[in-house]
């Protein structure tokens, strides 16, 4: 049996496409234009939302994050049971996650010391960092035998929930979009797993798939924990 996902600091690689840096720069330039100017599409005004409605939105966000984690567990378990039995993929899986350089809080107590703005930045960076691998999974890799119907359907649902959660975070913490992207640019890193996922060498391919699903499960747990912490504070309860 493989080990449970750990809640600790980790390394980060953002995208395997070199042009993604140019795209990220373009997005950031558009966001910078919004600073000090009316820009509803970038930073919608949420002042008119009542406190009760905002609390409900945070509760909905925790439901999204929990379901994302559940989808990630299903994908991991599906692959683990079919292809990883008797293998030692888990020895290197956690150390080679493409999000390790983000160095998220190593302990839950550390996360509890952060304000909601900082937590939203970590959530946004984790969500952004999974765009590329998830898109490749549902678009370019869907015909591969390792991507079963169960994995593909859960991946598609995961992507939908990522889009919804990201939209919520960007709407209510729009001031953290630029800091999140600036940190990503400063890292100069990228996700490089696609060639291995498409390798003709089955062991290489399976090792990379295992790594992908294991890391997604781990990062989904962190997103869920951060989102729940934010919601608890908003509602005024102790998690």
PDB file of C-alpha atoms in Angstrom:
ATOM      1  CA  UNK A   1       0.000   0.000   0.000  1.00  0.00           C
ATOM      2  CA  UNK A   2       1.321   3.420  -0.887  1.00  0.00           C
ATOM      3  CA  UNK A   3       1.788   6.082   1.796  1.00  0.00           C
ATOM      4  CA  UNK A   4      -0.844   8.730   2.453  1.00  0.00           C
ATOM      5  CA  UNK A   5      -0.227  12.200   1.034  1.00  0.00           C
ATOM      6  CA  UNK A   6       1.901  14.353   3.295  1.00  0.00           C
ATOM      7  CA  UNK A   7       1.087  17.915   4.268  1.00  0.00           C
ATOM      8  CA  UNK A   8       4.487  19.521   3.885  1.00  0.00           C
ATOM      9  CA  UNK A   9       6.620  21.849   1.799  1.00  0.00           C
ATOM     10  CA  UNK A  10       7.225  20.907  -1.795  1.00  0.00           C
ATOM     11  CA  UNK A  11       8.843  21.827  -5.081  1.00  0.00           C
ATOM     12  CA  UNK A  12       7.088  23.556  -7.940  1.00  0.00           C
ATOM     13  CA  UNK A  13       7.385  23.289 -11.727  1.00  0.00           C
ATOM     14  CA  UNK A  14       4.740  25.224 -13.601  1.00  0.00           C
ATOM     15  CA  UNK A  15       4.498  24.343 -17.299  1.00  0.00           C
ATOM     16  CA  UNK A  16       6.219  22.270 -19.952  1.00  0.00           C
ATOM     17  CA  UNK A  17       5.435  24.738 -22.726  1.00  0.00           C
ATOM     18  CA  UNK A  18       8.111  27.393 -23.094  1.00  0.00           C
ATOM     19  CA  UNK A  19       5.607  29.863 -24.474  1.00  0.00           C
ATOM     20  CA  UNK A  20       3.679  29.722 -21.219  1.00  0.00           C
ATOM     21  CA  UNK A  21       6.026  32.341 -19.773  1.00  0.00           C
ATOM     22  CA  UNK A  22       4.987  34.752 -22.518  1.00  0.00           C
ATOM     23  CA  UNK A  23       1.338  34.004 -21.846  1.00  0.00           C
ATOM     24  CA  UNK A  24       1.856  34.554 -18.132  1.00  0.00           C
ATOM     25  CA  UNK A  25       3.576  37.874 -18.824  1.00  0.00           C
ATOM     26  CA  UNK A  26       0.666  38.938 -21.011  1.00  0.00           C
ATOM     27  CA  UNK A  27      -1.828  38.074 -18.279  1.00  0.00           C
ATOM     28  CA  UNK A  28       0.221  39.949 -15.698  1.00  0.00           C
ATOM     29  CA  UNK A  29       0.520  43.026 -17.923  1.00  0.00           C
ATOM     30  CA  UNK A  30      -3.258  43.110 -18.267  1.00  0.00           C
ATOM     31  CA  UNK A  31      -3.669  42.770 -14.505  1.00  0.00           C
ATOM     32  CA  UNK A  32      -1.173  45.556 -13.865  1.00  0.00           C
ATOM     33  CA  UNK A  33      -3.239  47.847 -16.058  1.00  0.00           C
ATOM     34  CA  UNK A  34      -6.098  47.287 -13.617  1.00  0.00           C
ATOM     35  CA  UNK A  35      -4.227  48.699 -10.658  1.00  0.00           C
ATOM     36  CA  UNK A  36      -5.720  52.049  -9.763  1.00  0.00           C
ATOM     37  CA  UNK A  37      -8.291  51.826 -12.573  1.00  0.00           C
ATOM     38  CA  UNK A  38     -11.811  50.426 -12.845  1.00  0.00           C
ATOM     39  CA  UNK A  39     -11.438  46.910 -14.174  1.00  0.00           C
ATOM     40  CA  UNK A  40     -14.498  44.765 -13.413  1.00  0.00           C
ATOM     41  CA  UNK A  41     -13.235  41.835 -15.447  1.00  0.00           C
ATOM     42  CA  UNK A  42     -10.054  41.636 -13.363  1.00  0.00           C
ATOM     43  CA  UNK A  43     -11.227  42.589  -9.877  1.00  0.00           C
ATOM     44  CA  UNK A  44     -15.014  42.548  -9.627  1.00  0.00           C
ATOM     45  CA  UNK A  45     -16.518  44.642  -6.865  1.00  0.00           C
ATOM     46  CA  UNK A  46     -17.791  42.296  -4.158  1.00  0.00           C
ATOM     47  CA  UNK A  47     -18.701  45.018  -1.660  1.00  0.00           C
ATOM     48  CA  UNK A  48     -22.436  44.547  -2.188  1.00  0.00           C
ATOM     49  CA  UNK A  49     -22.324  40.897  -1.089  1.00  0.00           C
ATOM     50  CA  UNK A  50     -23.886  40.510   2.347  1.00  0.00           C
ATOM     51  CA  UNK A  51     -21.925  38.893   5.158  1.00  0.00           C
ATOM     52  CA  UNK A  52     -24.346  35.966   5.224  1.00  0.00           C
ATOM     53  CA  UNK A  53     -24.082  35.422   1.487  1.00  0.00           C
ATOM     54  CA  UNK A  54     -20.282  35.602   1.641  1.00  0.00           C
ATOM     55  CA  UNK A  55     -20.251  32.967   4.377  1.00  0.00           C
ATOM     56  CA  UNK A  56     -22.399  30.746   2.171  1.00  0.00           C
ATOM     57  CA  UNK A  57     -19.942  31.240  -0.692  1.00  0.00           C
ATOM     58  CA  UNK A  58     -17.053  30.146   1.506  1.00  0.00           C
ATOM     59  CA  UNK A  59     -18.985  27.055   2.564  1.00  0.00           C
ATOM     60  CA  UNK A  60     -19.563  26.290  -1.119  1.00  0.00           C
ATOM     61  CA  UNK A  61     -15.827  26.738  -1.718  1.00  0.00           C
ATOM     62  CA  UNK A  62     -15.053  24.098   0.920  1.00  0.00           C
ATOM     63  CA  UNK A  63     -17.444  21.720  -0.823  1.00  0.00           C
ATOM     64  CA  UNK A  64     -15.578  22.313  -4.079  1.00  0.00           C
ATOM     65  CA  UNK A  65     -12.170  21.762  -2.514  1.00  0.00           C
ATOM     66  CA  UNK A  66     -13.332  18.597  -0.761  1.00  0.00           C
ATOM     67  CA  UNK A  67     -14.757  17.183  -3.984  1.00  0.00           C
ATOM     68  CA  UNK A  68     -11.533  18.039  -5.787  1.00  0.00           C
ATOM     69  CA  UNK A  69      -9.603  16.081  -3.190  1.00  0.00           C
ATOM     70  CA  UNK A  70     -12.051  13.201  -3.523  1.00  0.00           C
ATOM     71  CA  UNK A  71     -11.640  13.164  -7.324  1.00  0.00           C
ATOM     72  CA  UNK A  72      -7.865  13.140  -6.907  1.00  0.00           C
ATOM     73  CA  UNK A  73      -8.072  10.181  -4.495  1.00  0.00           C
ATOM     74  CA  UNK A  74     -10.240   8.226  -6.919  1.00  0.00           C
ATOM     75  CA  UNK A  75      -7.793   8.832  -9.776  1.00  0.00           C
ATOM     76  CA  UNK A  76      -4.808   7.853  -7.669  1.00  0.00           C
ATOM     77  CA  UNK A  77      -6.445   4.714  -6.273  1.00  0.00           C
ATOM     78  CA  UNK A  78      -7.624   3.635  -9.729  1.00  0.00           C
ATOM     79  CA  UNK A  79      -4.116   3.864 -11.160  1.00  0.00           C
ATOM     80  CA  UNK A  80      -2.440   2.478  -8.048  1.00  0.00           C
ATOM     81  CA  UNK A  81      -4.575  -0.661  -8.036  1.00  0.00           C
ATOM     82  CA  UNK A  82      -4.163  -1.358 -11.754  1.00  0.00           C
ATOM     83  CA  UNK A  83      -0.539  -0.504 -12.417  1.00  0.00           C
ATOM     84  CA  UNK A  84       1.457   0.128  -9.220  1.00  0.00           C
ATOM     85  CA  UNK A  85       1.074  -3.111  -7.291  1.00  0.00           C
ATOM     86  CA  UNK A  86       4.481  -4.550  -6.477  1.00  0.00           C
ATOM     87  CA  UNK A  87       6.213  -1.437  -7.809  1.00  0.00           C
ATOM     88  CA  UNK A  88       8.320   1.043  -5.864  1.00  0.00           C
ATOM     89  CA  UNK A  89       7.112   4.217  -7.563  1.00  0.00           C
ATOM     90  CA  UNK A  90       6.190   5.854  -4.257  1.00  0.00           C
ATOM     91  CA  UNK A  91       9.837   6.066  -3.146  1.00  0.00           C
ATOM     92  CA  UNK A  92      10.502   8.980  -5.497  1.00  0.00           C
ATOM     93  CA  UNK A  93       6.957  10.263  -6.098  1.00  0.00           C
ATOM     94  CA  UNK A  94       6.711  12.845  -3.306  1.00  0.00           C
ATOM     95  CA  UNK A  95      10.212  14.218  -3.914  1.00  0.00           C
ATOM     96  CA  UNK A  96       9.559  14.795  -7.608  1.00  0.00           C
ATOM     97  CA  UNK A  97       6.250  16.681  -7.430  1.00  0.00           C
ATOM     98  CA  UNK A  98       6.296  19.630  -9.804  1.00  0.00           C
ATOM     99  CA  UNK A  99       4.948  21.893  -7.048  1.00  0.00           C
ATOM    100  CA  UNK A 100       7.735  21.293  -4.533  1.00  0.00           C
ATOM    101  CA  UNK A 101       9.463  24.658  -5.008  1.00  0.00           C
ATOM    102  CA  UNK A 102       6.350  26.463  -3.790  1.00  0.00           C
ATOM    103  CA  UNK A 103       7.400  25.529  -0.252  1.00  0.00           C
ATOM    104  CA  UNK A 104       3.917  25.696   1.199  1.00  0.00           C
ATOM    105  CA  UNK A 105       3.560  25.564   5.012  1.00  0.00           C
ATOM    106  CA  UNK A 106       5.090  22.359   6.377  1.00  0.00           C
ATOM    107  CA  UNK A 107       2.622  22.101   9.252  1.00  0.00           C
ATOM    108  CA  UNK A 108      -1.045  22.956   9.625  1.00  0.00           C
ATOM    109  CA  UNK A 109      -0.066  25.202  12.550  1.00  0.00           C
ATOM    110  CA  UNK A 110       1.976  27.292  10.124  1.00  0.00           C
ATOM    111  CA  UNK A 111      -1.018  27.701   7.838  1.00  0.00           C
ATOM    112  CA  UNK A 112      -3.154  28.727  10.813  1.00  0.00           C
ATOM    113  CA  UNK A 113      -0.785  31.642  11.450  1.00  0.00           C
ATOM    114  CA  UNK A 114      -1.375  33.026   7.945  1.00  0.00           C
ATOM    115  CA  UNK A 115      -4.134  35.466   7.113  1.00  0.00           C
ATOM    116  CA  UNK A 116      -6.716  34.656   4.468  1.00  0.00           C
ATOM    117  CA  UNK A 117      -4.978  36.771   1.840  1.00  0.00           C
ATOM    118  CA  UNK A 118      -1.794  34.720   2.134  1.00  0.00           C
ATOM    119  CA  UNK A 119      -3.751  31.466   2.124  1.00  0.00           C
ATOM    120  CA  UNK A 120      -5.594  32.572  -1.010  1.00  0.00           C
ATOM    121  CA  UNK A 121      -2.244  33.215  -2.696  1.00  0.00           C
ATOM    122  CA  UNK A 122      -1.078  29.666  -1.954  1.00  0.00           C
ATOM    123  CA  UNK A 123      -4.371  28.289  -3.245  1.00  0.00           C
ATOM    124  CA  UNK A 124      -4.139  30.316  -6.453  1.00  0.00           C
ATOM    125  CA  UNK A 125      -0.558  29.218  -7.081  1.00  0.00           C
ATOM    126  CA  UNK A 126      -1.455  25.559  -6.596  1.00  0.00           C
ATOM    127  CA  UNK A 127      -4.472  25.901  -8.880  1.00  0.00           C
ATOM    128  CA  UNK A 128      -2.461  27.708 -11.562  1.00  0.00           C
ATOM    129  CA  UNK A 129       0.369  25.172 -11.378  1.00  0.00           C
ATOM    130  CA  UNK A 130      -1.968  22.292 -12.253  1.00  0.00           C
ATOM    131  CA  UNK A 131      -3.505  23.862 -15.355  1.00  0.00           C
ATOM    132  CA  UNK A 132      -0.990  22.353 -17.759  1.00  0.00           C
ATOM    133  CA  UNK A 133      -0.821  18.743 -16.495  1.00  0.00           C
ATOM    134  CA  UNK A 134      -4.603  18.540 -16.077  1.00  0.00           C
ATOM    135  CA  UNK A 135      -5.260  19.924 -19.540  1.00  0.00           C
ATOM    136  CA  UNK A 136      -2.830  17.428 -21.039  1.00  0.00           C
ATOM    137  CA  UNK A 137      -4.506  14.647 -19.084  1.00  0.00           C
ATOM    138  CA  UNK A 138      -8.016  15.362 -20.368  1.00  0.00           C
ATOM    139  CA  UNK A 139      -7.007  16.432 -23.897  1.00  0.00           C
ATOM    140  CA  UNK A 140      -3.787  14.758 -25.105  1.00  0.00           C
ATOM    141  CA  UNK A 141      -3.655  11.612 -22.959  1.00  0.00           C
ATOM    142  CA  UNK A 142      -7.303  10.526 -22.893  1.00  0.00           C
ATOM    143  CA  UNK A 143      -6.755   7.722 -25.428  1.00  0.00           C
ATOM    144  CA  UNK A 144      -3.937   6.065 -23.476  1.00  0.00           C
ATOM    145  CA  UNK A 145      -4.744   2.769 -21.763  1.00  0.00           C
ATOM    146  CA  UNK A 146      -3.577   4.100 -18.394  1.00  0.00           C
ATOM    147  CA  UNK A 147      -6.268   6.790 -18.536  1.00  0.00           C
ATOM    148  CA  UNK A 148      -9.328   4.683 -17.761  1.00  0.00           C
ATOM    149  CA  UNK A 149     -12.894   5.932 -18.020  1.00  0.00           C
ATOM    150  CA  UNK A 150     -12.887   6.368 -14.251  1.00  0.00           C
ATOM    151  CA  UNK A 151      -9.742   8.479 -14.321  1.00  0.00           C
ATOM    152  CA  UNK A 152     -10.883  10.531 -17.303  1.00  0.00           C
ATOM    153  CA  UNK A 153     -14.342  11.287 -15.896  1.00  0.00           C
ATOM    154  CA  UNK A 154     -12.886  12.311 -12.537  1.00  0.00           C
ATOM    155  CA  UNK A 155     -10.216  14.421 -14.227  1.00  0.00           C
ATOM    156  CA  UNK A 156     -12.865  16.273 -16.207  1.00  0.00           C
ATOM    157  CA  UNK A 157     -14.917  16.910 -13.078  1.00  0.00           C
ATOM    158  CA  UNK A 158     -11.768  18.029 -11.270  1.00  0.00           C
ATOM    159  CA  UNK A 159     -11.014  20.582 -14.004  1.00  0.00           C
ATOM    160  CA  UNK A 160     -14.542  22.004 -13.768  1.00  0.00           C
ATOM    161  CA  UNK A 161     -14.233  22.428 -10.014  1.00  0.00           C
ATOM    162  CA  UNK A 162     -10.775  23.998 -10.350  1.00  0.00           C
ATOM    163  CA  UNK A 163     -12.239  26.628 -12.683  1.00  0.00           C
ATOM    164  CA  UNK A 164     -15.053  27.387 -10.227  1.00  0.00           C
ATOM    165  CA  UNK A 165     -12.809  27.556  -7.153  1.00  0.00           C
ATOM    166  CA  UNK A 166     -10.241  29.658  -8.997  1.00  0.00           C
ATOM    167  CA  UNK A 167     -12.948  32.101 -10.103  1.00  0.00           C
ATOM    168  CA  UNK A 168     -14.128  32.428  -6.500  1.00  0.00           C
ATOM    169  CA  UNK A 169     -10.611  33.087  -5.175  1.00  0.00           C
ATOM    170  CA  UNK A 170      -9.814  35.566  -7.935  1.00  0.00           C
ATOM    171  CA  UNK A 171     -13.073  37.428  -7.337  1.00  0.00           C
ATOM    172  CA  UNK A 172     -12.727  37.808  -3.576  1.00  0.00           C
ATOM    173  CA  UNK A 173      -8.921  38.019  -3.353  1.00  0.00           C
ATOM    174  CA  UNK A 174      -8.151  39.757  -6.632  1.00  0.00           C
ATOM    175  CA  UNK A 175      -5.340  41.692  -4.948  1.00  0.00           C
ATOM    176  CA  UNK A 176      -3.430  38.394  -4.614  1.00  0.00           C
ATOM    177  CA  UNK A 177      -3.488  37.456  -8.319  1.00  0.00           C
ATOM    178  CA  UNK A 178      -0.457  39.559  -9.222  1.00  0.00           C
ATOM    179  CA  UNK A 179       1.633  38.471  -6.173  1.00  0.00           C
ATOM    180  CA  UNK A 180       0.844  34.839  -6.991  1.00  0.00           C
ATOM    181  CA  UNK A 181       1.898  35.237 -10.604  1.00  0.00           C
ATOM    182  CA  UNK A 182       4.970  37.258  -9.681  1.00  0.00           C
ATOM    183  CA  UNK A 183       6.159  34.435  -7.450  1.00  0.00           C
ATOM    184  CA  UNK A 184       5.561  32.003 -10.290  1.00  0.00           C
ATOM    185  CA  UNK A 185       7.608  34.118 -12.707  1.00  0.00           C
ATOM    186  CA  UNK A 186      10.448  34.514 -10.240  1.00  0.00           C
ATOM    187  CA  UNK A 187      10.732  30.735  -9.882  1.00  0.00           C
ATOM    188  CA  UNK A 188      11.498  30.184 -13.612  1.00  0.00           C
ATOM    189  CA  UNK A 189      10.281  26.616 -13.419  1.00  0.00           C
ATOM    190  CA  UNK A 190       7.964  24.409 -15.459  1.00  0.00           C
ATOM    191  CA  UNK A 191       6.102  21.098 -15.484  1.00  0.00           C
ATOM    192  CA  UNK A 192       8.141  18.630 -17.526  1.00  0.00           C
ATOM    193  CA  UNK A 193       6.249  15.354 -17.169  1.00  0.00           C
ATOM    194  CA  UNK A 194       4.547  15.122 -20.579  1.00  0.00           C
ATOM    195  CA  UNK A 195       7.382  13.338 -22.475  1.00  0.00           C
ATOM    196  CA  UNK A 196       7.547  10.660 -19.771  1.00  0.00           C
ATOM    197  CA  UNK A 197       3.772  10.242 -19.775  1.00  0.00           C
ATOM    198  CA  UNK A 198       3.936   9.553 -23.521  1.00  0.00           C
ATOM    199  CA  UNK A 199       7.058   7.372 -23.373  1.00  0.00           C
ATOM    200  CA  UNK A 200       7.099   4.037 -25.180  1.00  0.00           C
ATOM    201  CA  UNK A 201       8.823   2.607 -22.104  1.00  0.00           C
ATOM    202  CA  UNK A 202       5.979   1.304 -19.971  1.00  0.00           C
ATOM    203  CA  UNK A 203       7.873   1.519 -16.682  1.00  0.00           C
ATOM    204  CA  UNK A 204       8.840   5.149 -17.328  1.00  0.00           C
ATOM    205  CA  UNK A 205       5.275   5.938 -18.315  1.00  0.00           C
ATOM    206  CA  UNK A 206       3.748   4.247 -15.293  1.00  0.00           C
ATOM    207  CA  UNK A 207       6.204   5.877 -12.910  1.00  0.00           C
ATOM    208  CA  UNK A 208       5.285   9.323 -14.269  1.00  0.00           C
ATOM    209  CA  UNK A 209       1.549   8.627 -14.129  1.00  0.00           C
ATOM    210  CA  UNK A 210       1.929   7.474 -10.528  1.00  0.00           C
ATOM    211  CA  UNK A 211       3.846  10.638  -9.735  1.00  0.00           C
ATOM    212  CA  UNK A 212       1.192  12.794 -11.405  1.00  0.00           C
ATOM    213  CA  UNK A 213      -1.735  11.301  -9.508  1.00  0.00           C
ATOM    214  CA  UNK A 214       0.129  11.126  -6.207  1.00  0.00           C
ATOM    215  CA  UNK A 215       1.171  14.783  -6.395  1.00  0.00           C
ATOM    216  CA  UNK A 216      -2.299  15.894  -7.464  1.00  0.00           C
ATOM    217  CA  UNK A 217      -3.758  14.067  -4.471  1.00  0.00           C
ATOM    218  CA  UNK A 218      -1.266  15.699  -2.118  1.00  0.00           C
ATOM    219  CA  UNK A 219      -1.760  19.209  -3.479  1.00  0.00           C
ATOM    220  CA  UNK A 220      -5.543  18.769  -3.497  1.00  0.00           C
ATOM    221  CA  UNK A 221      -5.368  17.969   0.208  1.00  0.00           C
ATOM    222  CA  UNK A 222      -3.466  21.191   0.839  1.00  0.00           C
ATOM    223  CA  UNK A 223      -5.961  23.229  -1.179  1.00  0.00           C
ATOM    224  CA  UNK A 224      -8.771  21.651   0.820  1.00  0.00           C
ATOM    225  CA  UNK A 225      -7.068  22.409   4.148  1.00  0.00           C
ATOM    226  CA  UNK A 226      -6.378  26.047   3.225  1.00  0.00           C
ATOM    227  CA  UNK A 227      -9.924  26.558   1.941  1.00  0.00           C
ATOM    228  CA  UNK A 228     -11.426  25.089   5.114  1.00  0.00           C
ATOM    229  CA  UNK A 229      -9.252  27.322   7.293  1.00  0.00           C
ATOM    230  CA  UNK A 230     -10.446  30.381   5.397  1.00  0.00           C
ATOM    231  CA  UNK A 231     -14.084  29.325   5.639  1.00  0.00           C
ATOM    232  CA  UNK A 232     -13.869  28.611   9.368  1.00  0.00           C
ATOM    233  CA  UNK A 233     -12.512  32.086   9.987  1.00  0.00           C
ATOM    234  CA  UNK A 234     -15.227  33.639   7.859  1.00  0.00           C
ATOM    235  CA  UNK A 235     -17.982  31.758   9.661  1.00  0.00           C
ATOM    236  CA  UNK A 236     -16.354  32.309  13.060  1.00  0.00           C
ATOM    237  CA  UNK A 237     -15.787  28.744  14.148  1.00  0.00           C
ATOM    238  CA  UNK A 238     -12.719  26.729  15.125  1.00  0.00           C
ATOM    239  CA  UNK A 239     -11.736  24.096  12.580  1.00  0.00           C
TER     240      UNK A 239
END
